[in-house]
mmCIF file of C-alpha atoms in Angstrom:
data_model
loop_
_atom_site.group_PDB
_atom_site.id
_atom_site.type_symbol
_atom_site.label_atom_id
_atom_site.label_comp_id
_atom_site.label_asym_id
_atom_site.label_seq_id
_atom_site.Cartn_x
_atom_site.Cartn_y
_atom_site.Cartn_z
ATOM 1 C CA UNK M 5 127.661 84.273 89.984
ATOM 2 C CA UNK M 6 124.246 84.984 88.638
ATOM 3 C CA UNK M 7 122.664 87.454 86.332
ATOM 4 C CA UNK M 8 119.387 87.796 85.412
ATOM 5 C CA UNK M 9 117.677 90.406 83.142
ATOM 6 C CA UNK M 10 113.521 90.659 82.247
ATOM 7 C CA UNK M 11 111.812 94.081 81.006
ATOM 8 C CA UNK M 12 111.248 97.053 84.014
ATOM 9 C CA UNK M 13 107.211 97.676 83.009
ATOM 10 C CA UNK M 14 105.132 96.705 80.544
ATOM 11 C CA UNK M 15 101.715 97.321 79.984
ATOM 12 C CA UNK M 16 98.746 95.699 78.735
ATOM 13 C CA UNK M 17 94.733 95.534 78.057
ATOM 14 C CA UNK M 18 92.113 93.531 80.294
ATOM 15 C CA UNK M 19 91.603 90.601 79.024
ATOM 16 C CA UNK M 20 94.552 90.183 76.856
ATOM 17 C CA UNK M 21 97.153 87.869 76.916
ATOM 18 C CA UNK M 22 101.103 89.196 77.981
ATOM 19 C CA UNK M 23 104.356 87.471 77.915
ATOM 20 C CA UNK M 24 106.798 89.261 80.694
ATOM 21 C CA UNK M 25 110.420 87.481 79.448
ATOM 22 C CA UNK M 26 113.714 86.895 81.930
ATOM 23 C CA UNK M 27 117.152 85.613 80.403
ATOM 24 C CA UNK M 28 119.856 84.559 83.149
ATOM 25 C CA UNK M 29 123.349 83.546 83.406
ATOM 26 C CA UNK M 30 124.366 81.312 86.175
ATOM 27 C CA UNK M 31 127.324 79.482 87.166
ATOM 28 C CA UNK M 32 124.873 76.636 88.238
ATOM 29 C CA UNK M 33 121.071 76.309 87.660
ATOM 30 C CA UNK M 34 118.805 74.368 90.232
ATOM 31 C CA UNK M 35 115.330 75.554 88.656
ATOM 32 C CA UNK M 36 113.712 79.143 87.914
ATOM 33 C CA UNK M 37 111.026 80.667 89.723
ATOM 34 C CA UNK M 38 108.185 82.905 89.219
ATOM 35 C CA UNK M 39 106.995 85.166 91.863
ATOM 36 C CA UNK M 40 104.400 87.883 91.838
ATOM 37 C CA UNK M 41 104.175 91.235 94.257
ATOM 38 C CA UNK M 42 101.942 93.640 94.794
ATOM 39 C CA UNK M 43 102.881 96.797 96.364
ATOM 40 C CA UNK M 44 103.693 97.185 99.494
ATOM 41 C CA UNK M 45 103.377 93.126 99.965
ATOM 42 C CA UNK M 46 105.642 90.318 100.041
ATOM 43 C CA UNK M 47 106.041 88.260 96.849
ATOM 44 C CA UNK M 48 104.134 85.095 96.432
ATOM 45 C CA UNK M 49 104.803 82.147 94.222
ATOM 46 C CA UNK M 50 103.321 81.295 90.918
ATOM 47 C CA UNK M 51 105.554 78.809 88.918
ATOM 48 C CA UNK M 52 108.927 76.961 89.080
ATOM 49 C CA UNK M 53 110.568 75.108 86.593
ATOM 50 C CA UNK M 54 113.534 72.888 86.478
ATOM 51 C CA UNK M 55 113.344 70.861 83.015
ATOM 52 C CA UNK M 56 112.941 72.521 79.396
ATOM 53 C CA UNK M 57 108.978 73.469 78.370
ATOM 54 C CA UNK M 58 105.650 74.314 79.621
ATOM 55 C CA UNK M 59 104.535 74.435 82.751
ATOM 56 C CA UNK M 60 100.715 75.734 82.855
ATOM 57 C CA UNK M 61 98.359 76.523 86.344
ATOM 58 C CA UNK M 62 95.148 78.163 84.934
ATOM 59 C CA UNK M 63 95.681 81.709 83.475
ATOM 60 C CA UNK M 64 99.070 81.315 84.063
ATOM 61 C CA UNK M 65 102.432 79.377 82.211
ATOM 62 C CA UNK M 66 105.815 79.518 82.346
ATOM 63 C CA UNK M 67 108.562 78.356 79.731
ATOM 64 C CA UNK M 68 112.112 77.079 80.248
ATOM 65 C CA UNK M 69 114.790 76.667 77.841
ATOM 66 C CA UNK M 70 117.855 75.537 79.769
ATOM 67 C CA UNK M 71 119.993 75.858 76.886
ATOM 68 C CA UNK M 72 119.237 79.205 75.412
ATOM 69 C CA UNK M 73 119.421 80.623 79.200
ATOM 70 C CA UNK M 74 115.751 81.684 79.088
ATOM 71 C CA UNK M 75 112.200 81.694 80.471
ATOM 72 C CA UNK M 76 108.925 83.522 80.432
ATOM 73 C CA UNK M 77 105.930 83.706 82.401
ATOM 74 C CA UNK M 78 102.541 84.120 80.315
ATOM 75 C CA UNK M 79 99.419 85.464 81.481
ATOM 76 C CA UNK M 80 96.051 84.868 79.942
ATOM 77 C CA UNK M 81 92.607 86.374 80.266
ATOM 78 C CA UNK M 82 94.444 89.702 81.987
ATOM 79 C CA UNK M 83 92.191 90.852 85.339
ATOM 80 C CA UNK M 84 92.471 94.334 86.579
ATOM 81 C CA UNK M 85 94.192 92.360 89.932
ATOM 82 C CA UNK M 86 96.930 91.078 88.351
ATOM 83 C CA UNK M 87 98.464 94.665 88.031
ATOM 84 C CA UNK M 88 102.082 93.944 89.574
ATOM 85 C CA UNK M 89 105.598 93.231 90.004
ATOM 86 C CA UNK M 90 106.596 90.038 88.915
ATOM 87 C CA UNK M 91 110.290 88.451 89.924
ATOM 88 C CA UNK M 92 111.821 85.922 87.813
ATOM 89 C CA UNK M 93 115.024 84.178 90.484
ATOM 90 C CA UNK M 94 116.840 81.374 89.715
ATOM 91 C CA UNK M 95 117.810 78.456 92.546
ATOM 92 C CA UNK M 96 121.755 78.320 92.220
ATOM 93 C CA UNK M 97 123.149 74.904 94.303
ATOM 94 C CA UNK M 98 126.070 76.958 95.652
ATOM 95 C CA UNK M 99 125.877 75.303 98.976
ATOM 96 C CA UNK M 100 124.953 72.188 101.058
ATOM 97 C CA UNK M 101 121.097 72.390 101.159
ATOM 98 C CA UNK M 102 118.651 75.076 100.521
ATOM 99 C CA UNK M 103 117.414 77.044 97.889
ATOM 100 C CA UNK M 104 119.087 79.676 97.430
ATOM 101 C CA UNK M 105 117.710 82.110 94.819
ATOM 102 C CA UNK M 106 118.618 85.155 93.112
ATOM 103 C CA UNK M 107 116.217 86.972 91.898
ATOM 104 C CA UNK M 108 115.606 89.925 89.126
ATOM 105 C CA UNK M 109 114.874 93.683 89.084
ATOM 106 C CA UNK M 110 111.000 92.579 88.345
ATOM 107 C CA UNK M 111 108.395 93.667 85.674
ATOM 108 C CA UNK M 112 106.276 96.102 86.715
ATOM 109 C CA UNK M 113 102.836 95.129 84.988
ATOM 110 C CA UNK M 114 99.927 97.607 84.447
ATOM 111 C CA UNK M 115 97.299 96.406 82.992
ATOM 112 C CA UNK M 116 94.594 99.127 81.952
ATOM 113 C CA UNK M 117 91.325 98.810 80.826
ATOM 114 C CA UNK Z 15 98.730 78.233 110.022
ATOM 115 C CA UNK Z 16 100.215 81.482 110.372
ATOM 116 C CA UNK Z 17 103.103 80.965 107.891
ATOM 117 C CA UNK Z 18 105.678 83.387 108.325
ATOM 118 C CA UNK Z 19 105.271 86.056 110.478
ATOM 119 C CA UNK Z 20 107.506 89.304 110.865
ATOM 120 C CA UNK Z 21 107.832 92.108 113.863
ATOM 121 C CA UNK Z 22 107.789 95.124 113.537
ATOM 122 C CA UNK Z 23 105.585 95.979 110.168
ATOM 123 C CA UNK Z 24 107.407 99.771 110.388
ATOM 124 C CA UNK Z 25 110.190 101.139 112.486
ATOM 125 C CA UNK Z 26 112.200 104.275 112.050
ATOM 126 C CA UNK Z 27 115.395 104.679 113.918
ATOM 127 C CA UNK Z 28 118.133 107.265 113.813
ATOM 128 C CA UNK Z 29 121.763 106.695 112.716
ATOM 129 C CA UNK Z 30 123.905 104.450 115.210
ATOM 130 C CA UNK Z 31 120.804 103.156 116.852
ATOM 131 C CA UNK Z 32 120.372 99.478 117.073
ATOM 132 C CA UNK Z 33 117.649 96.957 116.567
ATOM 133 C CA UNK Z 34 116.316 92.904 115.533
ATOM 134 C CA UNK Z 35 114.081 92.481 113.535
ATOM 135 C CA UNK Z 36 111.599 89.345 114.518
ATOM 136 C CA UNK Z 37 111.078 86.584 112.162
ATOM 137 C CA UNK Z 38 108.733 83.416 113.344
ATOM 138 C CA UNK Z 39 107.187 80.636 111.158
ATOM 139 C CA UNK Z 40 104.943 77.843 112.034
ATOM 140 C CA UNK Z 41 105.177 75.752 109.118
ATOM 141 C CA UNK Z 42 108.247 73.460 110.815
ATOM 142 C CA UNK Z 43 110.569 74.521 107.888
ATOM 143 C CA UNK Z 44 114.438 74.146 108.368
ATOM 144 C CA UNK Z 45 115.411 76.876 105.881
ATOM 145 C CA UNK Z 46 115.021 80.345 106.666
ATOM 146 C CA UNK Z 47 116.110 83.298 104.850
ATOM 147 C CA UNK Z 48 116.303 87.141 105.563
ATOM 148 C CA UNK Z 49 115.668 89.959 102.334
ATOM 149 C CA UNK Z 50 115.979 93.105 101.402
ATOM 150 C CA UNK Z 51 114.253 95.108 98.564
ATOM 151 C CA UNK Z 52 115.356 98.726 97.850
ATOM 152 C CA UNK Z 53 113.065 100.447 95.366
ATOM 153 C CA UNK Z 54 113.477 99.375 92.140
ATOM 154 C CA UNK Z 55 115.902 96.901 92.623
ATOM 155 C CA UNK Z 56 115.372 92.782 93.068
ATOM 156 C CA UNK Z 57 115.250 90.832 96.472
ATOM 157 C CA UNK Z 58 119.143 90.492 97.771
ATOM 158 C CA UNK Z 59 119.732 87.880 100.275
ATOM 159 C CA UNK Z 60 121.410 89.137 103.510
ATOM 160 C CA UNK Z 61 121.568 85.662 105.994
ATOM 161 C CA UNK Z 62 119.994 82.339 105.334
ATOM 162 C CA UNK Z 63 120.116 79.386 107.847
ATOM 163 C CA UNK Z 64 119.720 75.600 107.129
ATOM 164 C CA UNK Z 65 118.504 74.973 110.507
ATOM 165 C CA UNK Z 66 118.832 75.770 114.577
ATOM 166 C CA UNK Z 67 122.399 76.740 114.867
ATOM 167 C CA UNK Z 68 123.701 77.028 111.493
ATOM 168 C CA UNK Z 69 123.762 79.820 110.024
ATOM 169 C CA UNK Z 70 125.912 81.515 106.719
ATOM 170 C CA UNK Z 71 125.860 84.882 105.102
ATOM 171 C CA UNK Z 72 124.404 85.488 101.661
ATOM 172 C CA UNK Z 73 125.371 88.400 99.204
ATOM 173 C CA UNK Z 74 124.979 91.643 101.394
ATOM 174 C CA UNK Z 75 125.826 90.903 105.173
ATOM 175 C CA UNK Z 76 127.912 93.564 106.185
ATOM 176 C CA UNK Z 77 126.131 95.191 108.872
ATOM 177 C CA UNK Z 78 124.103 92.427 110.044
ATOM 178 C CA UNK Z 79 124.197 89.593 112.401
ATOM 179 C CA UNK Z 80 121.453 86.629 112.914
ATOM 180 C CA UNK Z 81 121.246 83.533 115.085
ATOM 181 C CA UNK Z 82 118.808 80.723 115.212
ATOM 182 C CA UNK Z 83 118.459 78.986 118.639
ATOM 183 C CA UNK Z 84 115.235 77.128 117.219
ATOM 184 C CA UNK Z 85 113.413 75.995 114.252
ATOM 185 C CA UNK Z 86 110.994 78.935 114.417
ATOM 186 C CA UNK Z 87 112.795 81.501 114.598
ATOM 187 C CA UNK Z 88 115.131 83.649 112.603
ATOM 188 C CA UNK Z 89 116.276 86.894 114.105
ATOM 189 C CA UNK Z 90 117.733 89.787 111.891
ATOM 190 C CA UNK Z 91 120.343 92.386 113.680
ATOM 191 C CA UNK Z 92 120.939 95.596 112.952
ATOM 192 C CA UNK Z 93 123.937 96.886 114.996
ATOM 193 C CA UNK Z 94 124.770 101.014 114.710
ATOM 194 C CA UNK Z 95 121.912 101.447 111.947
ATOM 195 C CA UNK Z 96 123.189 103.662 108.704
ATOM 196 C CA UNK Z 97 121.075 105.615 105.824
ATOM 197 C CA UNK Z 98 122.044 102.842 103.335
ATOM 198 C CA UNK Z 99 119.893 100.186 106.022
ATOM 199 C CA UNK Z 100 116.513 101.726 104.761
ATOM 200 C CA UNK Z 101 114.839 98.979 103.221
ATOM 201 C CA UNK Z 102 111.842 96.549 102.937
ATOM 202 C CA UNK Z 103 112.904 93.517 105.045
ATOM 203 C CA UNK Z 104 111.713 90.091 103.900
ATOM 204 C CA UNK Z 105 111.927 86.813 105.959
ATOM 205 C CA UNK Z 106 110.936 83.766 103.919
ATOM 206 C CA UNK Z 107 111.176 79.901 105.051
ATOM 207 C CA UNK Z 108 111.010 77.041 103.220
ATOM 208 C CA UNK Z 109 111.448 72.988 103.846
ATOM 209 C CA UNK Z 110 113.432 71.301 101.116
ATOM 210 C CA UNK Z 111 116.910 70.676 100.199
ATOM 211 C CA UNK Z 112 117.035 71.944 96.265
ATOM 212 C CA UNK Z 113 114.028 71.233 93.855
ATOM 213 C CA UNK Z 114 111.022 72.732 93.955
ATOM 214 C CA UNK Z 115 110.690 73.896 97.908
ATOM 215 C CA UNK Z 116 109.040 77.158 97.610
ATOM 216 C CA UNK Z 117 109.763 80.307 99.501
ATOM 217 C CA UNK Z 118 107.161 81.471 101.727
ATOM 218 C CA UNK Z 119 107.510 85.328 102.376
ATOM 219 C CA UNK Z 120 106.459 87.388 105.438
ATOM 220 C CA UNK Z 121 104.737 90.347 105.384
ATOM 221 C CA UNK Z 122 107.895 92.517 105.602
ATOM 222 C CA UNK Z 123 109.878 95.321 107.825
ATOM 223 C CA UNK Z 124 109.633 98.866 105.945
ATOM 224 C CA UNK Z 125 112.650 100.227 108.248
ATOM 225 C CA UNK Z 126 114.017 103.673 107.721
ATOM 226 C CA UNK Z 127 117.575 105.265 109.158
ATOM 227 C CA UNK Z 128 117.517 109.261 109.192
#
């Protein structure tokens, strides 16, 4: 099965810089995802990673460390809009095809002025 | 494109009542998955498909039934409706086989069972 664990809320300033962590345990690993939701919308994706290290898209990176079971997402330059829930899931092969995720609680981010 | 549209955006319906939720996507995608997100809690999958016809349950099915007679679409059932069915409902689709295919969410069902 799969277990995965990040913080509930955190908070932060405008224009700062956050780092929302997720540590999972899987029975198999297929890549780990970032998603972000707003309320009362659907999630949408930011970042996916499947081999150990950086993966940067503008104000936002994410980190994979296969071996210690761990990732974070990092957000830069903190806008008043990126105020959400973001969803760490990991792709599991379990099954002939697909991707198959399961996904955390989510951080709730706030970030204030 | 449309992506991944869903039908109804709200629906309230009272204990043994039935209903399907609509799922449709435009994108030609073979996967297609059905969600759903209590408050506070993470996405659990209910159904997920791998094409027209095929069909397998993911980790909370009981009370649900789906079919897929085409790529489209991806139907979500919800025979004699209970209190613990009130939920966000998310239908995603996406086109790869492992690796990096990325979900694509729909706007979701908000469906509540008094």
């Amino acid at each position: 099965g799969q277990n995965i664990d990040q913080p509930t809320e955190m908070t932060a300033t405008e224009g700062a810089i956050v780092q929302i962590n997720c540590t999972y345990q899987t029975s198999g690993f297929n890549g780990l995802f970032w998603y972000q939701q707003h309320a009362g919308e659907a999630p949408t994706f930011l970042s996916y990673n499947v081999l150990d290290g950086l993966e940067e898209k503008g104000r936002f990176s994410s980190f994979l460390s296969r071996s210690k079971g761990y990732s974070y997402l990092l957000l830069k330059e903190l806008q008043m809009k990126d105020s959400a829930s973001y969803l760490c899931a990991v792709s599991g092969v379990e099954w002939g095809g697909g991707n198959k995720l399961t996904f955390g609680t989510g951080t709730q981010l706030k970030v204030e002025l | 494109n449309a992506g991944v549209t869903q039908t109804p955006k709200f629906r309230i319906l009272k204990i043994g009542q039935s209903m399907t939720l609509q799922c449709t996507q435009d994108m030609n995608h073979n996967y297609m998955y059905w969600y759903r997100q209590d408050p506070g809690m993470g996405l659990k999958l209910i159904y997920y498909s791998v094409g027209a016809g095929i069909t397998d349950k993911g980790e909370v099915p009981n009370g649900y039934n789906v079919s897929r007679s085409t790529t489209e679409d991806f139907p979500l059932r919800l025979e004699l409706a209970a209190p613990s069915q009130t939920s966000v409902y998310f239908c995603a689709s996406s086109t790869l086989a492992g690796g990096a295919d990325t979900q694509y969410f729909g706007p979701g069902t908000r469906l509540t069972v008094l």
